[in-house]
């Protein structure tokens, strides 16, 4: 099946839409842990610590 | 590699639903397998002998046993292959009992699954490496955190066994909660009379060094070799000079200081010795209420001190103690009674906690042992005891039973009736929990001999009327409303994890449950061990329990320490993480995620920094391996390649 | 602030601060004015090369952790770096993971109206020559050539990442050039592509990825461009012990490589689009 690169945001080149995988990952991250990468330099990124009380997982 | 496969029938446990013979035949098709057989009981002496013989006869280099769970017999089989000259880690066990024969009856699918599991074990074994443990010496000193009855018992038992003991107590005196109690159930013997001599023993034992008014700052190292930093908090009194004479407490003008030992009944002085039997009997200045430390004027204590012990410039001091084992006995705190606003705890002076009532009953307490109301000093005629205040109530986050309240209510009521025979005692209870030697008899005595009125039902509300309190609720046995005019209400507050328990657990790298109680390694079979080797639990910090149980657990923890220290060295488990330095990209993620602090930086000779696993601290959990982006950290005996080989075997 | 003025302010700011810097990483005009390319400046005399325009799409933070030892500071001098909003997020992620020492950097942040995807532009206008200037004016990209001035609606020429950008303004900086901008989309639209993709069924999606990944030649360009792919020579894709991937050519290995790449960026990817 030729599933096009979502037309809402057209893709001009001929590249493999690997971004979609990362976007999905970030969507999950936002939903589950309410975290966005690269916003707060002081914040501890999720899964980069051992916290037995970590929630959302 | 030449591999031998042994399929255990486990009598009929496995053979009934798995065709072990077919599994053994199939195993011969797997790569490197040169020998395969099935046997009635592979774990039995003849079964092990057969493994040994097969290893020698077939020149086997690795062995797979398909049998029960490795939890059961992995050590057995490892010993068996070791006896035949193989490295003990050239062995794999496939679990075809708990994972196969016990969970499914279908012989055909069971046999296929057993084959798959054996195949996986073979593929893993093909990548096994011989591993060797190392030996590290044990520092035979023990740290006891907490000087309550559990910690005292553990320290005494260790000390009596000839061990050097370091005891750290957060307050200025040891004794813990038991020192505050008047009498103890079910024998009504005086608490301080039985505790006092033990406290004195602690101070007099030469091999016990006591750090009172101190807290654990940090813990590093591992079983046998912990390094503990202890914060000795500033007391503003040189305890080497102080004789505990108490002159200063007579003269101190700041007399409105909160009296923690007496649970806030009455007040004390800024410089203070909590009670006459305190160990160590040393004065401490409360910096928050001391006139000189807050306003810069006074120094009366300095003038009167015959020992010149006052040091207003004192600061916290951090000392380091090296120990080989740690007993945690940090006890508990009482539930905050003001959470139940409808009871008025904190608002009405005559609604008090059970621990406050202990201080009222105590002859050395603020009222000299006379039962009077805090509000006006009158003797109460009616006292109501409310059970389960902060116990068995999910709505306040305390669904558990505190275990001791039913008994101490009965005790307090009995003592009340002894002191004031005309005083009516009512107990509003949910259920009565009195399992224990002579416990139920004790409750019966309270009800039958002492005429204490037990009313089943929960109190809904307490409100003042004139100078009395109306206790309103339902008697659920009679099905009627209950209204009692009380002069004093004692809330049987439940037990909760000690303040700071979670923070201490993080430092010790032990786990705790959602309420902050420390987790034992196994709820039944390893009740005093934690999952961090060399750290043991005693007393209520592990969960609510009474004095006899705390003492028993203190002794049990001491026994565990003695067992550990009966050897001079400990063997490390080589099934730990190992860093391939050539692959390590120095990102340090493994260091951050390690729950045991087992990974540290290592500087190579070229100046570069690489991660290094301390094999004695590593518990082999594999978090570092999962986190490492280039997979430079590999778990020995469970490498990525081994897992991939198993996956490939089962997915083929 | 107009584009040229931003370029000027950028140059001036670095001139002012160059005494504290050992290196400035920015963009310069490439082989023609339709291209911008990274530039590394060690002499103040070269600061005039620096430009800022909608062609400055490359995320320069990738150079820090990978090529320069940005965590070690020896002479007290800093590295100056120009970042757009998206680039600054990569910096934050690298700082969080201790790959870069924040104190080692002098960050000049530039609020960005979006960068032009040259492939899209060339697609619309294959014979684009003698370009003088490319700029964004509101909802249009303006391309001035010696002959004419062309205007394109931004949705036709901006890079995909820019059309769904929530952070046009730098999230970390020492100096900001210009004034903060409003994002072009609202937060609830951020994952509309994913949401749309999720509406197709599992088989369709698998087929889609199989087709797409089959085109992968495992050149590792995606990995090499990614500022957060920090394993470099020790990438698991090229490791044979542990052997997660073989050298075999085939959809299995390609698929797994992209999944590993994706998972290694979980919680780290700032969607910079590199």
PDB file of C-alpha atoms in Angstrom, chain B residues 1-6 28 32-37 49-63 84 86:
ATOM      1  CA  UNK B   1      31.297 -26.576  22.957  1.00  0.00           C
ATOM      2  CA  UNK B   2      30.182 -30.067  23.989  1.00  0.00           C
ATOM      3  CA  UNK B   3      26.841 -29.780  25.727  1.00  0.00           C
ATOM      4  CA  UNK B   4      24.918 -32.343  27.755  1.00  0.00           C
ATOM      5  CA  UNK B   5      21.169 -32.011  28.330  1.00  0.00           C
ATOM      6  CA  UNK B   6      19.355 -33.623  31.254  1.00  0.00           C
ATOM      7  CA  UNK B  28      20.260 -33.923  20.392  1.00  0.00           C
ATOM      8  CA  UNK B  32      26.702 -28.512  20.180  1.00  0.00           C
ATOM      9  CA  UNK B  33      24.525 -30.987  22.076  1.00  0.00           C
ATOM     10  CA  UNK B  34      26.390 -34.303  22.252  1.00  0.00           C
ATOM     11  CA  UNK B  35      24.490 -36.008  25.038  1.00  0.00           C
ATOM     12  CA  UNK B  36      20.882 -35.940  26.207  1.00  0.00           C
ATOM     13  CA  UNK B  37      18.848 -38.062  28.563  1.00  0.00           C
ATOM     14  CA  UNK B  49      26.005 -38.452  40.038  1.00  0.00           C
ATOM     15  CA  UNK B  50      24.707 -39.166  36.557  1.00  0.00           C
ATOM     16  CA  UNK B  51      25.473 -35.574  35.523  1.00  0.00           C
ATOM     17  CA  UNK B  52      28.983 -35.873  36.890  1.00  0.00           C
ATOM     18  CA  UNK B  53      29.585 -39.184  35.131  1.00  0.00           C
ATOM     19  CA  UNK B  54      28.196 -37.881  31.837  1.00  0.00           C
ATOM     20  CA  UNK B  55      30.441 -34.820  32.012  1.00  0.00           C
ATOM     21  CA  UNK B  56      33.534 -36.979  32.423  1.00  0.00           C
ATOM     22  CA  UNK B  57      32.529 -39.747  29.999  1.00  0.00           C
ATOM     23  CA  UNK B  58      31.376 -37.404  27.226  1.00  0.00           C
ATOM     24  CA  UNK B  59      33.907 -34.676  27.918  1.00  0.00           C
ATOM     25  CA  UNK B  60      31.062 -32.187  28.330  1.00  0.00           C
ATOM     26  CA  UNK B  61      31.910 -28.482  28.560  1.00  0.00           C
ATOM     27  CA  UNK B  62      28.466 -27.257  29.486  1.00  0.00           C
ATOM     28  CA  UNK B  63      25.304 -28.676  31.021  1.00  0.00           C
ATOM     29  CA  UNK B  84      32.961 -32.705  37.778  1.00  0.00           C
ATOM     30  CA  UNK B  86      33.448 -27.484  35.105  1.00  0.00           C
TER      31      UNK B  86
END
